[in-house]
Short mmCIF file of C-alpha atoms in Angstrom, two decimals:
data_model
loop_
_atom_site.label_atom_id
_atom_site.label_comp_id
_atom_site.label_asym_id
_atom_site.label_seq_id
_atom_site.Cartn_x
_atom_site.Cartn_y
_atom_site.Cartn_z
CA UNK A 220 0.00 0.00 0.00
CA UNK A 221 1.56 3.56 -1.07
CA UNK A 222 1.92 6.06 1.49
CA UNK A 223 1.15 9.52 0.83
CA UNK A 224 3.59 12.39 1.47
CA UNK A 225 2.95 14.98 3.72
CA UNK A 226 4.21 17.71 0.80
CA UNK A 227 1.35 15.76 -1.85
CA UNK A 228 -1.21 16.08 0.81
CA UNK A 229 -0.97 19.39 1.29
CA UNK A 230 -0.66 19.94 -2.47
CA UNK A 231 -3.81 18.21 -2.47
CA UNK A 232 -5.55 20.21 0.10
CA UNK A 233 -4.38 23.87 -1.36
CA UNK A 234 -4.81 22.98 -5.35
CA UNK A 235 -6.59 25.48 -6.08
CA UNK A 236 -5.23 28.08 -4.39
CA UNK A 237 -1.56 27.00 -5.18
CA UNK A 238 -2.63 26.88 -9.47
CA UNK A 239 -3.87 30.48 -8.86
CA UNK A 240 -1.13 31.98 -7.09
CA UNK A 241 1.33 29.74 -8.96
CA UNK A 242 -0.51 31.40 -12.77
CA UNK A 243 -0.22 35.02 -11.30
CA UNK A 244 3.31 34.52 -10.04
CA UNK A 245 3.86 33.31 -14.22
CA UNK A 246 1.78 36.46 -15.75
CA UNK A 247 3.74 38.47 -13.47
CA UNK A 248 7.21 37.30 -14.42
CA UNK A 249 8.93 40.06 -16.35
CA UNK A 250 10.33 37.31 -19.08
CA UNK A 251 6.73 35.57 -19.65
CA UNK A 252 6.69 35.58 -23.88
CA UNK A 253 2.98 36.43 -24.24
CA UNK A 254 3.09 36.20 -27.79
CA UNK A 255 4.26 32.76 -28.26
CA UNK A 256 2.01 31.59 -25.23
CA UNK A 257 -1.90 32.72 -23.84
CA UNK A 258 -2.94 32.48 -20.66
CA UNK A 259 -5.66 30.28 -21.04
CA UNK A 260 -2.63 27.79 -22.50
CA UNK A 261 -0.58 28.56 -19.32
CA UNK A 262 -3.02 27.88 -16.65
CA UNK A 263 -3.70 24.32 -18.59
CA UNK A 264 -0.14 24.02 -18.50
CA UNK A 265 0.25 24.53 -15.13
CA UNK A 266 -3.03 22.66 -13.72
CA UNK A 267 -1.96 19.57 -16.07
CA UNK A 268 1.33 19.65 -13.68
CA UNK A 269 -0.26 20.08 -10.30
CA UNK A 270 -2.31 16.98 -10.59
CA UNK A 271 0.53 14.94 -11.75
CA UNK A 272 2.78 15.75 -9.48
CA UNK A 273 0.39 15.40 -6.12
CA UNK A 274 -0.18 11.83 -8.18
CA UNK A 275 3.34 10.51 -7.64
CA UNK A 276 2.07 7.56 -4.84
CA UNK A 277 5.32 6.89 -2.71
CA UNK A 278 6.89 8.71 0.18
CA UNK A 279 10.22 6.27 -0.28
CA UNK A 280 12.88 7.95 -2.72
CA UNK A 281 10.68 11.18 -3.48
CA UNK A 282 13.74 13.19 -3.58
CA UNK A 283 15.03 11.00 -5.82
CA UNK A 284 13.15 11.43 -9.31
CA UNK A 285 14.53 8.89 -11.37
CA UNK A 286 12.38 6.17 -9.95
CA UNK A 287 9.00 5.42 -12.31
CA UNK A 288 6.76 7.05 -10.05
CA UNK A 289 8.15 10.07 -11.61
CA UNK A 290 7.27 9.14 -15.31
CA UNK A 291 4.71 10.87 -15.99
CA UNK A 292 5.81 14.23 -14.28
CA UNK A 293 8.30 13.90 -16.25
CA UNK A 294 7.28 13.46 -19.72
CA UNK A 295 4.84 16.03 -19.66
CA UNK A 296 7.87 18.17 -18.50
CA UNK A 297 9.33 16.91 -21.28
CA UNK A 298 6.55 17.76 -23.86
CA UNK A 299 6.40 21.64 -22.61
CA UNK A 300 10.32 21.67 -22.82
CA UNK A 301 10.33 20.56 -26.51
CA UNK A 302 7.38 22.63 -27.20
CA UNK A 303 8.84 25.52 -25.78
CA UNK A 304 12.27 24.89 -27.79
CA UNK A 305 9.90 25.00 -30.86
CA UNK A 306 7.96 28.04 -30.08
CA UNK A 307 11.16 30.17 -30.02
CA UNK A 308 11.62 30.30 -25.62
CA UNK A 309 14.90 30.58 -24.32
CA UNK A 310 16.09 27.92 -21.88
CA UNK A 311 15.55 30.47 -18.65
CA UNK A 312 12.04 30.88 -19.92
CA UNK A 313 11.29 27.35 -20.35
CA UNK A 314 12.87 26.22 -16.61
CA UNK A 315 10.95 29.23 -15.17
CA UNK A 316 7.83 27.16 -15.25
CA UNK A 317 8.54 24.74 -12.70
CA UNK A 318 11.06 27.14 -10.83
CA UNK A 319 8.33 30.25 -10.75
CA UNK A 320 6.42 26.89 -8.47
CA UNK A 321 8.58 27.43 -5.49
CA UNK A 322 7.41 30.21 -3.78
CA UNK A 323 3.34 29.58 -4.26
CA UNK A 324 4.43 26.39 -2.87
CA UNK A 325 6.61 27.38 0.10
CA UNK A 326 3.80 30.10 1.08
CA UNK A 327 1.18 27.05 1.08
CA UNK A 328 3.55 24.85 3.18
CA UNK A 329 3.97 27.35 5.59
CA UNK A 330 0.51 28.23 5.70
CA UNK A 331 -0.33 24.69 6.49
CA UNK A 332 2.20 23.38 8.62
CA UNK A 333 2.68 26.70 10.58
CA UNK A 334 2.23 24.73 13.77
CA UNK A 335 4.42 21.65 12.95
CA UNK A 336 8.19 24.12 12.56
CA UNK A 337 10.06 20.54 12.37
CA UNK A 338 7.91 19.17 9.71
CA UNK A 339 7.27 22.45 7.68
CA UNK A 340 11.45 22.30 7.71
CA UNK A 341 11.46 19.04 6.02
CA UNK A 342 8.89 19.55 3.43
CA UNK A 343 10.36 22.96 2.33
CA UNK A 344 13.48 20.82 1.86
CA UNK A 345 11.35 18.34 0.11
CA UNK A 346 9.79 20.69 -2.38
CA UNK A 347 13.26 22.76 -2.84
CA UNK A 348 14.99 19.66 -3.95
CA UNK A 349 12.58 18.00 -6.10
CA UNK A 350 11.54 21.22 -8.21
CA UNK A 351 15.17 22.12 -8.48
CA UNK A 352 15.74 18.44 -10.46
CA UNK A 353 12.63 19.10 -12.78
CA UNK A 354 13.80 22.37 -13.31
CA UNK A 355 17.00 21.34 -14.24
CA UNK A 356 15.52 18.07 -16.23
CA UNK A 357 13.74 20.64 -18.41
CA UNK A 358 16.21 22.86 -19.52
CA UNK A 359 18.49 19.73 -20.26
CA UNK A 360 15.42 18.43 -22.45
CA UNK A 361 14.90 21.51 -23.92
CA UNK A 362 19.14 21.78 -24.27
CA UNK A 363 18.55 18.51 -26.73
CA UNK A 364 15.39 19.73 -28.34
CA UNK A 365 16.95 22.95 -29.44
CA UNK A 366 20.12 20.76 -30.76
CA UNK A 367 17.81 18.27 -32.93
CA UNK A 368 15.96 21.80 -34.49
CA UNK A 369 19.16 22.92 -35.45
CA UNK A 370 20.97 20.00 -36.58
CA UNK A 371 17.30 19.46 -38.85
CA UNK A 372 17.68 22.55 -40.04
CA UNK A 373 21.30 22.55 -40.69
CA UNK A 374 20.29 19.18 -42.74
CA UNK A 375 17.62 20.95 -44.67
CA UNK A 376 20.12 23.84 -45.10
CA UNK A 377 22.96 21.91 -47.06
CA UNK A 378 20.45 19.92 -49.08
CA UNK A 379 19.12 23.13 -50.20
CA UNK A 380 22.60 24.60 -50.97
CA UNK A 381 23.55 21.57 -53.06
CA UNK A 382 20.80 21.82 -55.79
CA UNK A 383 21.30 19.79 -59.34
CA UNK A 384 20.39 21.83 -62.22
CA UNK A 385 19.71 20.18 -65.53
CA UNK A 386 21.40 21.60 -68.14
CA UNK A 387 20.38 19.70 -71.04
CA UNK A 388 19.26 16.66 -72.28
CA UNK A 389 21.98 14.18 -70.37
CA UNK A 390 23.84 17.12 -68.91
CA UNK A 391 23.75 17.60 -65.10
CA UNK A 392 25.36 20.13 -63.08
CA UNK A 393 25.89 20.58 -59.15
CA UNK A 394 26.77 23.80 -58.16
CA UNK A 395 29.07 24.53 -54.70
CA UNK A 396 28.97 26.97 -53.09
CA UNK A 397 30.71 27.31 -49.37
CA UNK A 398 33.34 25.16 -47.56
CA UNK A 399 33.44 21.75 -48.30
CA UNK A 400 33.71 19.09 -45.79
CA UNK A 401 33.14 15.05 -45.19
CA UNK A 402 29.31 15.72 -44.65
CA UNK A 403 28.36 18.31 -47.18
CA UNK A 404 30.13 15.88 -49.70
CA UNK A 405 28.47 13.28 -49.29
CA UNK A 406 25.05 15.42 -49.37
CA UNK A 407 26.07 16.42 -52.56
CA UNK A 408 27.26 13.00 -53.48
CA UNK A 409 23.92 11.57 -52.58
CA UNK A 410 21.99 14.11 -54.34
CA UNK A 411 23.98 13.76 -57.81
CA UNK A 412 23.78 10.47 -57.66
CA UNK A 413 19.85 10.24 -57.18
CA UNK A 414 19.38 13.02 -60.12
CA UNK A 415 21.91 10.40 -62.42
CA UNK A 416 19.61 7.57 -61.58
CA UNK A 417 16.34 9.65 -62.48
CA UNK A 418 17.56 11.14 -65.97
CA UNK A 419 19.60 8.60 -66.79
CA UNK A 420 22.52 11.64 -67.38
CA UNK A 421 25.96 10.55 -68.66
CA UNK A 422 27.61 13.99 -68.07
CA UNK A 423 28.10 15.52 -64.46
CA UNK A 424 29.80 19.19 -64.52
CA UNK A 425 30.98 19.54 -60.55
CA UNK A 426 31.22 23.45 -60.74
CA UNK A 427 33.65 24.66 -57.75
CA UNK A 428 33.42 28.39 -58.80
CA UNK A 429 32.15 29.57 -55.17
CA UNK A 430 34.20 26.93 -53.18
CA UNK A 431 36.66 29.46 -52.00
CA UNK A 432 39.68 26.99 -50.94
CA UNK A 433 40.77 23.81 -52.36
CA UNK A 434 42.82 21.81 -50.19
CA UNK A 435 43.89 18.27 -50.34
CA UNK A 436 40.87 17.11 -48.23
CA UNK A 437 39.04 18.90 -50.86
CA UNK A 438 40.56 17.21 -53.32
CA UNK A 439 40.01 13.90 -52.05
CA UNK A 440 36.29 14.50 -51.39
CA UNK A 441 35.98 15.91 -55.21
CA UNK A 442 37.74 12.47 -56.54
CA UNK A 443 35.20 10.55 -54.35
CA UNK A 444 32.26 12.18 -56.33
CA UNK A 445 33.73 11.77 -59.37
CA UNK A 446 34.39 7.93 -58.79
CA UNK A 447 31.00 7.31 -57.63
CA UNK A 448 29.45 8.85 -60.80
CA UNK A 449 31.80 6.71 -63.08
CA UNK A 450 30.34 3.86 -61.41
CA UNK A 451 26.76 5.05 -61.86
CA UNK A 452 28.18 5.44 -65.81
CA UNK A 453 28.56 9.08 -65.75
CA UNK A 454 31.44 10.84 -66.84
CA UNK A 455 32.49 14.12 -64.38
CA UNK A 456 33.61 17.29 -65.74
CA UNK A 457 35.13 19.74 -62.78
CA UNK A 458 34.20 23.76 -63.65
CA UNK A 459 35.46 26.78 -61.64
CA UNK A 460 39.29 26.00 -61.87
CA UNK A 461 40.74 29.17 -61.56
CA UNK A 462 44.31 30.63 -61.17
CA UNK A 463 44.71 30.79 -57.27
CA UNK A 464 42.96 26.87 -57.08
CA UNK A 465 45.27 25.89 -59.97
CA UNK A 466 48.26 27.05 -58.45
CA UNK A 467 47.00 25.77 -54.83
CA UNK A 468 46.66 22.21 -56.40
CA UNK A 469 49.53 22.30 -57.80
CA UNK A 470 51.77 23.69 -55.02
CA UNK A 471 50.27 20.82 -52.77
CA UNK A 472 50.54 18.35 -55.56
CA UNK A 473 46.88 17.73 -55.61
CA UNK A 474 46.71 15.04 -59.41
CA UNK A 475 42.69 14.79 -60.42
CA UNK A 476 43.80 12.06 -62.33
CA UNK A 477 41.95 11.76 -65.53
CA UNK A 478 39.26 14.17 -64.71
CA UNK A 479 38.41 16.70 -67.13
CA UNK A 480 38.78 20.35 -65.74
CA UNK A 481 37.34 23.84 -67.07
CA UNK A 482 38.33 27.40 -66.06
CA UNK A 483 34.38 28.02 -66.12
CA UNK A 484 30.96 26.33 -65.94
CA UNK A 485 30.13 27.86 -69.97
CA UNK A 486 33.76 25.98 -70.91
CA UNK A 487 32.37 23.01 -69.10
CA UNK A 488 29.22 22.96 -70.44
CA UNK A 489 30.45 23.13 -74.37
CA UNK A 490 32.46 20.44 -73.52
CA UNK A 491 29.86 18.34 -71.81
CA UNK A 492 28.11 18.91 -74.82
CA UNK A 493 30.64 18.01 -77.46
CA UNK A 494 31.27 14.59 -75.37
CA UNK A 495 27.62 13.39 -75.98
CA UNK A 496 27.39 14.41 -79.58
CA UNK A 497 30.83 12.02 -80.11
CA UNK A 498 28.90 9.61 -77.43
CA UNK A 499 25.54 9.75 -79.65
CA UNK A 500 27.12 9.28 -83.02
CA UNK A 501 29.40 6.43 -81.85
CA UNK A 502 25.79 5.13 -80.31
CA UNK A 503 24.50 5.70 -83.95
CA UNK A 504 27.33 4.13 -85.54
CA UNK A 505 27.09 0.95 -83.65
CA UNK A 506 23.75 0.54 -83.89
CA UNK A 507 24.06 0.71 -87.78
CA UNK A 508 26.59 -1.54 -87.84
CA UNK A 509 24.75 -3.96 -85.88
CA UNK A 510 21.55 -3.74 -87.71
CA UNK A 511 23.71 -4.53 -91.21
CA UNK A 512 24.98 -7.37 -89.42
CA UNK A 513 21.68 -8.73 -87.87
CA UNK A 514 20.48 -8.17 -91.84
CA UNK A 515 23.03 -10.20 -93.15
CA UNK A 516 22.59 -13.14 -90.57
CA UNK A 517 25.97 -12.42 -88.84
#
């Protein structure tokens, strides 16, 4: 049988007092974000909390809030810290909801247990210690919340900033634009890839013109993409070559290998373009050639 705590009884016996003084001491904070949040939202909020916390059952480890009578306190902490992280609150203004609690509650205690000094002592303790954890707990939720957003968005970010443009008829090109590193790469890698699969392009033009430094780690990411697109049976041409990258890449002994290069994305393009007319007339050619040969019973 669960024994109830003196601190959840007397929770229970002032909740309505407590959620009132406990809203006004939140409308009254100088940092409340009225904008992002309405009263009416608030005092849900705060009277969803109240009756889950003077729910937890057991008097044995209620300073400690790890245990599972503590679940549910703490998952709806967690949904107002994530929701909070969303709305645009900053992590003082999300913690402020369970620490603006303290002193509603330590008025109530003291109101209540005014005639028992050694057991009012205890339960302030009590209280102290187990909103200062959920306080805590939330901004650490919140912490992670905030770090998922912007790693999402940082995602969204470099797919957006490695678009592939179609050129022509079997003619891709990738644009980059920024630093390049292990990540972005293979973002880009990814996404020229896909396009290859969908248009069935044999050309890729990698145009570097707004990478702003090529160093060997650049240089090895570049011959990564260009491998994987001669495997998907695409041939790479690398645009935006100019003086200061040349003499980089050659100062640091940077070798592209067999990889076609172009001082600009126009030079690149022509070129892309003369490759598939000597592609489609060698097609043309062979096809010929085997259609005389089928004719002929060969």
């Amino acid at each position: 049988m669960h024994v109830r705590s003196r601190l959840m009884l007397v929770i229970e016996n002032v909740e309505d007092d407590l959620l009132k003084d406990w809203v006004k001491e939140q409308l009254a904070a100088p940092m409340l974000r009225r904008e992002l949040m309405s009263e009416t939202e608030l005092r849900d909020q705060s009277r969803t909390f109240l009756k889950l916390f003077r729910g937890v059952p057991s008097k044995d480890g209620l300073l400690s809030t790890d245990g599972s009578e503590w679940a549910k306190v703490k998952e709806f902490v967690s949904d107002i810290s994530r929701s909070r992280a969303k709305q645009g609150f900053s992590p003082s203004e999300t913690a402020t909801f369970i620490f603006s609690l303290r002193l509603p509650l330590f008025r109530m205690l003291r109101s209540e247990l005014t005639r028992e000094p050694d057991q009012l002592f205890g339960e302030l303790e009590n209280a102290a210690a187990i909103l200062d954890k959920l306080g805590l707990y939330s901004t650490e939720v919140y912490q992670k919340s905030r770090e998922e957003i912007i790693n999402r968005q940082q995602q969204e970010m470099l797919e957006v900033s490695t678009p592939v443009i179609r050129l022509w008829e079997g003619i891709l090109a990738l644009p980059l634009i920024g630093t390049l590193d292990s990540r972005r790469t293979q973002i880009a890698m990814e996404v020229l890839l896909q396009e290859i699969v969908v248009t069935g392009a044999d050309v890729a033009i990698i145009d570097i013109t707004g990478v702003p430094m090529v160093d060997t780690l650049v240089a090895q990411h570049l011959l990564k993409t260009v491998a994987a697109t001669r495997l998907m049976g695409a041939e790479c041409i690398i645009s935006g070559i100019r003086p200061q990258i040349a003499q980089t890449m050659v100062h640091l002994s940077i070798d592209l290998g067999k990889v076609a290069t172009k001082a600009t994305l126009a030079d690149a393009f022509l070129l892309a373009l003369r490759r598939r007319s000597s592609s489609t007339s060698a097609d043309d050619k062979s096809s010929s050639l085997f259609n005389q040969n089928s004719a002929r019973g060969e």
